[in-house]
Amino acid sequence: MIVDGSSPLPLKRRRFTNIDSMEAASAKAKLAAAKEKFGREIHVFETEGPSPIQNEVPSTEESDDFYEFTAEDYHQVMATKKEDNYLKTRKTREAEEAARRSRVTKAVIRVRFPDNHTLEVTFHSSETIQCLYDLIMKVISRPDLPFYLYTTPPKKQIKDMTQDIFSAGFIPGAIVYFSYDLPKGDDATAADSAAFLLDEVTSLKGLEVIAGAEQAEAVQSAPEPGVGASTVPFPIAQTSKPSEKKPGRPKWFKM
């Protein structure tokens, strides 16, 4: 599950009638071109809060030791486990994992950059972490600089490129953070001050909203069911009430 403390910046709301068909078609064309070039549907949006850790560490930021997984953290996590998990056989655990793999086949991965831009991509659960790194190499503006991805908390660098998305625990989605792997200095400062994503990738921000506006307008303009239909009410079948018979004298009664 994706757990994100920040929220995307609100887009300026525009009436659907202000977005003409040409603008929507242009947005769809750009998204289709990006999908053809990068091999995936990608979405870009901007978040309010800064990334938790950047190469340039301010004085108020916690050190890396703060994010280390301590023995106390281990015991707290283990205490939350249910006892029946320990009693399951290996064959049972493997069967349950296979069932989970068959149920959840896609993962939405959000890559957060230090400049508050977020790249959202969908992967198959069987794809490896290397696929994620390969995509990042295509969309960043400086693929020549070393970088790494990590999750937090606790801060954990993603190193095993052969691990698949499911085994990495990124099902049904996860947030990972991007950072250049540069020593502190002028080079790191210059890298952090520049744009992290390519301009053509950043330009995709908000296009899915414009592309979907035309379809939403068509749905809104569609007539409601029943409009223009005949207003003649259906005839209501009336049931005749049984006639009330007046009490009479029996035939055998004689005065």
Short mmCIF file of N, CA and C in Angstrom, two decimals, residues 133-210:
data_model
loop_
_atom_site.label_atom_id
_atom_site.label_comp_id
_atom_site.label_asym_id
_atom_site.label_seq_id
_atom_site.Cartn_x
_atom_site.Cartn_y
_atom_site.Cartn_z
N TYR A 133 15.33 0.76 -12.31
CA TYR A 133 16.55 1.54 -12.52
C TYR A 133 16.73 1.90 -13.99
N ASP A 134 16.41 0.98 -14.88
CA ASP A 134 16.55 1.26 -16.31
C ASP A 134 15.64 2.40 -16.74
N LEU A 135 14.42 2.43 -16.19
CA LEU A 135 13.51 3.52 -16.53
C LEU A 135 14.02 4.85 -15.98
N ILE A 136 14.53 4.85 -14.76
CA ILE A 136 15.05 6.08 -14.17
C ILE A 136 16.19 6.64 -15.03
N MET A 137 17.02 5.76 -15.55
CA MET A 137 18.12 6.20 -16.41
C MET A 137 17.61 6.93 -17.66
N LYS A 138 16.43 6.56 -18.12
CA LYS A 138 15.88 7.18 -19.34
C LYS A 138 15.24 8.54 -19.08
N VAL A 139 14.74 8.77 -17.87
CA VAL A 139 13.94 9.98 -17.64
C VAL A 139 14.70 11.08 -16.90
N ILE A 140 15.82 10.79 -16.27
CA ILE A 140 16.55 11.82 -15.54
C ILE A 140 17.41 12.63 -16.50
N SER A 141 17.69 13.86 -16.09
CA SER A 141 18.45 14.78 -16.95
C SER A 141 19.95 14.52 -16.91
N ARG A 142 20.44 13.86 -15.85
CA ARG A 142 21.87 13.58 -15.73
C ARG A 142 22.10 12.09 -15.49
N PRO A 143 21.90 11.26 -16.50
CA PRO A 143 22.14 9.82 -16.32
C PRO A 143 23.62 9.50 -16.18
N ASP A 144 24.48 10.48 -16.45
CA ASP A 144 25.92 10.24 -16.32
C ASP A 144 26.38 10.26 -14.88
N LEU A 145 25.55 10.80 -13.98
CA LEU A 145 25.93 10.88 -12.56
C LEU A 145 25.44 9.63 -11.82
N PRO A 146 26.24 9.13 -10.89
CA PRO A 146 25.79 7.96 -10.11
C PRO A 146 24.63 8.34 -9.18
N PHE A 147 23.72 7.43 -9.02
CA PHE A 147 22.57 7.68 -8.14
C PHE A 147 22.16 6.36 -7.50
N TYR A 148 21.27 6.46 -6.53
CA TYR A 148 20.71 5.27 -5.90
C TYR A 148 19.28 5.58 -5.47
N LEU A 149 18.53 4.53 -5.23
CA LEU A 149 17.16 4.63 -4.73
C LEU A 149 17.11 4.04 -3.34
N TYR A 150 16.21 4.57 -2.52
CA TYR A 150 16.09 4.05 -1.16
C TYR A 150 14.66 4.20 -0.67
N THR A 151 14.34 3.47 0.37
CA THR A 151 13.06 3.58 1.05
C THR A 151 13.31 4.07 2.47
N THR A 152 12.27 4.61 3.07
CA THR A 152 12.39 5.12 4.43
C THR A 152 11.00 5.26 5.03
N PRO A 153 10.86 5.18 6.40
CA PRO A 153 11.86 4.75 7.37
C PRO A 153 11.81 3.23 7.60
N PRO A 154 12.88 2.63 8.09
CA PRO A 154 14.22 3.21 8.22
C PRO A 154 14.86 3.34 6.84
N LYS A 155 15.85 4.20 6.73
CA LYS A 155 16.49 4.41 5.44
C LYS A 155 17.19 3.13 5.01
N LYS A 156 16.79 2.64 3.82
CA LYS A 156 17.36 1.41 3.31
C LYS A 156 17.60 1.56 1.81
N GLN A 157 18.84 1.48 1.43
CA GLN A 157 19.19 1.61 0.02
C GLN A 157 18.82 0.33 -0.73
N ILE A 158 18.26 0.51 -1.91
CA ILE A 158 17.85 -0.62 -2.74
C ILE A 158 19.06 -1.04 -3.57
N LYS A 159 19.56 -2.23 -3.27
CA LYS A 159 20.80 -2.70 -3.91
C LYS A 159 20.62 -3.95 -4.76
N ASP A 160 19.69 -4.81 -4.40
CA ASP A 160 19.51 -6.07 -5.11
C ASP A 160 18.69 -5.83 -6.38
N MET A 161 19.36 -5.76 -7.52
CA MET A 161 18.69 -5.48 -8.78
C MET A 161 17.96 -6.69 -9.34
N THR A 162 18.30 -7.88 -8.86
CA THR A 162 17.66 -9.10 -9.38
C THR A 162 16.36 -9.42 -8.67
N GLN A 163 16.07 -8.75 -7.58
CA GLN A 163 14.85 -9.03 -6.82
C GLN A 163 13.64 -8.50 -7.58
N ASP A 164 12.56 -9.27 -7.58
CA ASP A 164 11.37 -8.81 -8.28
C ASP A 164 10.55 -7.88 -7.39
N ILE A 165 9.60 -7.20 -8.02
CA ILE A 165 8.81 -6.19 -7.33
C ILE A 165 8.03 -6.79 -6.17
N PHE A 166 7.50 -7.99 -6.37
CA PHE A 166 6.72 -8.63 -5.31
C PHE A 166 7.61 -8.96 -4.11
N SER A 167 8.76 -9.58 -4.35
CA SER A 167 9.64 -9.96 -3.26
C SER A 167 10.20 -8.76 -2.52
N ALA A 168 10.30 -7.61 -3.22
CA ALA A 168 10.80 -6.40 -2.59
C ALA A 168 9.77 -5.77 -1.66
N GLY A 169 8.54 -6.27 -1.68
CA GLY A 169 7.50 -5.72 -0.82
C GLY A 169 6.84 -4.49 -1.39
N PHE A 170 6.90 -4.30 -2.71
CA PHE A 170 6.34 -3.12 -3.35
C PHE A 170 4.94 -3.36 -3.90
N ILE A 171 4.25 -4.36 -3.36
CA ILE A 171 2.89 -4.69 -3.79
C ILE A 171 1.90 -4.20 -2.73
N PRO A 172 0.81 -3.54 -3.09
CA PRO A 172 0.40 -3.14 -4.43
C PRO A 172 1.03 -1.82 -4.90
N GLY A 173 1.86 -1.20 -4.07
CA GLY A 173 2.53 0.02 -4.48
C GLY A 173 3.53 0.45 -3.41
N ALA A 174 4.40 1.38 -3.79
CA ALA A 174 5.42 1.83 -2.85
C ALA A 174 5.96 3.17 -3.30
N ILE A 175 6.61 3.85 -2.36
CA ILE A 175 7.29 5.11 -2.65
C ILE A 175 8.77 4.90 -2.40
N VAL A 176 9.57 5.23 -3.38
CA VAL A 176 11.01 5.17 -3.25
C VAL A 176 11.57 6.56 -3.51
N TYR A 177 12.74 6.82 -2.99
CA TYR A 177 13.35 8.14 -3.09
C TYR A 177 14.63 8.09 -3.91
N PHE A 178 14.85 9.17 -4.65
CA PHE A 178 16.01 9.28 -5.54
C PHE A 178 17.05 10.19 -4.90
N SER A 179 18.31 9.81 -5.07
CA SER A 179 19.40 10.64 -4.57
C SER A 179 20.64 10.38 -5.41
N TYR A 180 21.35 11.47 -5.73
CA TYR A 180 22.64 11.30 -6.40
C TYR A 180 23.65 10.74 -5.40
N ASP A 181 24.50 9.87 -5.90
CA ASP A 181 25.52 9.25 -5.05
C ASP A 181 26.84 10.00 -5.26
N LEU A 182 26.86 11.24 -4.76
CA LEU A 182 28.02 12.10 -4.92
C LEU A 182 28.52 12.56 -3.55
N PRO A 183 29.82 12.74 -3.40
CA PRO A 183 30.34 13.29 -2.14
C PRO A 183 29.92 14.75 -1.99
N LYS A 184 29.85 15.20 -0.77
CA LYS A 184 29.45 16.58 -0.52
C LYS A 184 30.48 17.53 -1.12
N GLY A 185 29.98 18.54 -1.80
CA GLY A 185 30.88 19.49 -2.43
C GLY A 185 30.15 20.27 -3.50
N ASP A 186 30.93 20.91 -4.36
CA ASP A 186 30.34 21.75 -5.40
C ASP A 186 29.56 20.93 -6.42
N ASP A 187 30.07 19.74 -6.75
CA ASP A 187 29.38 18.91 -7.73
C ASP A 187 28.01 18.47 -7.23
N ALA A 188 27.95 18.08 -5.97
CA ALA A 188 26.66 17.65 -5.40
C ALA A 188 25.69 18.82 -5.32
N THR A 189 26.19 19.98 -4.96
CA THR A 189 25.33 21.16 -4.87
C THR A 189 24.79 21.55 -6.24
N ALA A 190 25.67 21.50 -7.25
CA ALA A 190 25.23 21.84 -8.60
C ALA A 190 24.21 20.84 -9.12
N ALA A 191 24.40 19.56 -8.81
CA ALA A 191 23.46 18.54 -9.26
C ALA A 191 22.10 18.71 -8.61
N ASP A 192 22.09 19.06 -7.32
CA ASP A 192 20.82 19.23 -6.62
C ASP A 192 20.07 20.48 -7.05
N SER A 193 20.80 21.49 -7.51
CA SER A 193 20.15 22.74 -7.91
C SER A 193 19.57 22.66 -9.32
N ALA A 194 20.00 21.69 -10.10
CA ALA A 194 19.49 21.53 -11.47
C ALA A 194 18.23 20.67 -11.46
N ALA A 195 17.57 20.63 -12.62
CA ALA A 195 16.37 19.80 -12.76
C ALA A 195 16.77 18.33 -12.75
N PHE A 196 15.97 17.52 -12.10
CA PHE A 196 16.26 16.10 -12.01
C PHE A 196 15.69 15.33 -13.20
N LEU A 197 14.53 15.73 -13.67
CA LEU A 197 13.89 15.05 -14.78
C LEU A 197 14.11 15.81 -16.08
N LEU A 198 14.03 15.09 -17.19
CA LEU A 198 14.10 15.73 -18.49
C LEU A 198 12.93 16.70 -18.66
N ASP A 199 13.14 17.71 -19.47
CA ASP A 199 12.08 18.70 -19.70
C ASP A 199 10.86 18.06 -20.34
N GLU A 200 11.07 17.12 -21.25
CA GLU A 200 9.93 16.48 -21.90
C GLU A 200 9.15 15.60 -20.93
N VAL A 201 9.81 15.11 -19.88
CA VAL A 201 9.11 14.33 -18.88
C VAL A 201 8.34 15.26 -17.93
N THR A 202 8.97 16.34 -17.52
CA THR A 202 8.30 17.30 -16.65
C THR A 202 7.09 17.92 -17.33
N SER A 203 7.17 18.08 -18.66
CA SER A 203 6.06 18.69 -19.40
C SER A 203 4.82 17.81 -19.41
N LEU A 204 4.93 16.56 -18.99
CA LEU A 204 3.77 15.67 -18.94
C LEU A 204 2.89 15.94 -17.73
N LYS A 205 3.35 16.79 -16.85
CA LYS A 205 2.61 17.06 -15.61
C LYS A 205 1.23 17.64 -15.92
N GLY A 206 0.20 16.96 -15.47
CA GLY A 206 -1.17 17.44 -15.63
C GLY A 206 -1.82 17.10 -16.95
N LEU A 207 -1.11 16.44 -17.86
CA LEU A 207 -1.70 16.15 -19.17
C LEU A 207 -2.81 15.12 -19.10
N GLU A 208 -2.71 14.19 -18.13
CA GLU A 208 -3.77 13.18 -18.04
C GLU A 208 -5.10 13.81 -17.66
N VAL A 209 -5.05 14.95 -16.94
CA VAL A 209 -6.29 15.66 -16.59
C VAL A 209 -6.91 16.28 -17.83
N ILE A 210 -6.07 16.89 -18.67
CA ILE A 210 -6.57 17.52 -19.90
C ILE A 210 -7.07 16.45 -20.87
#
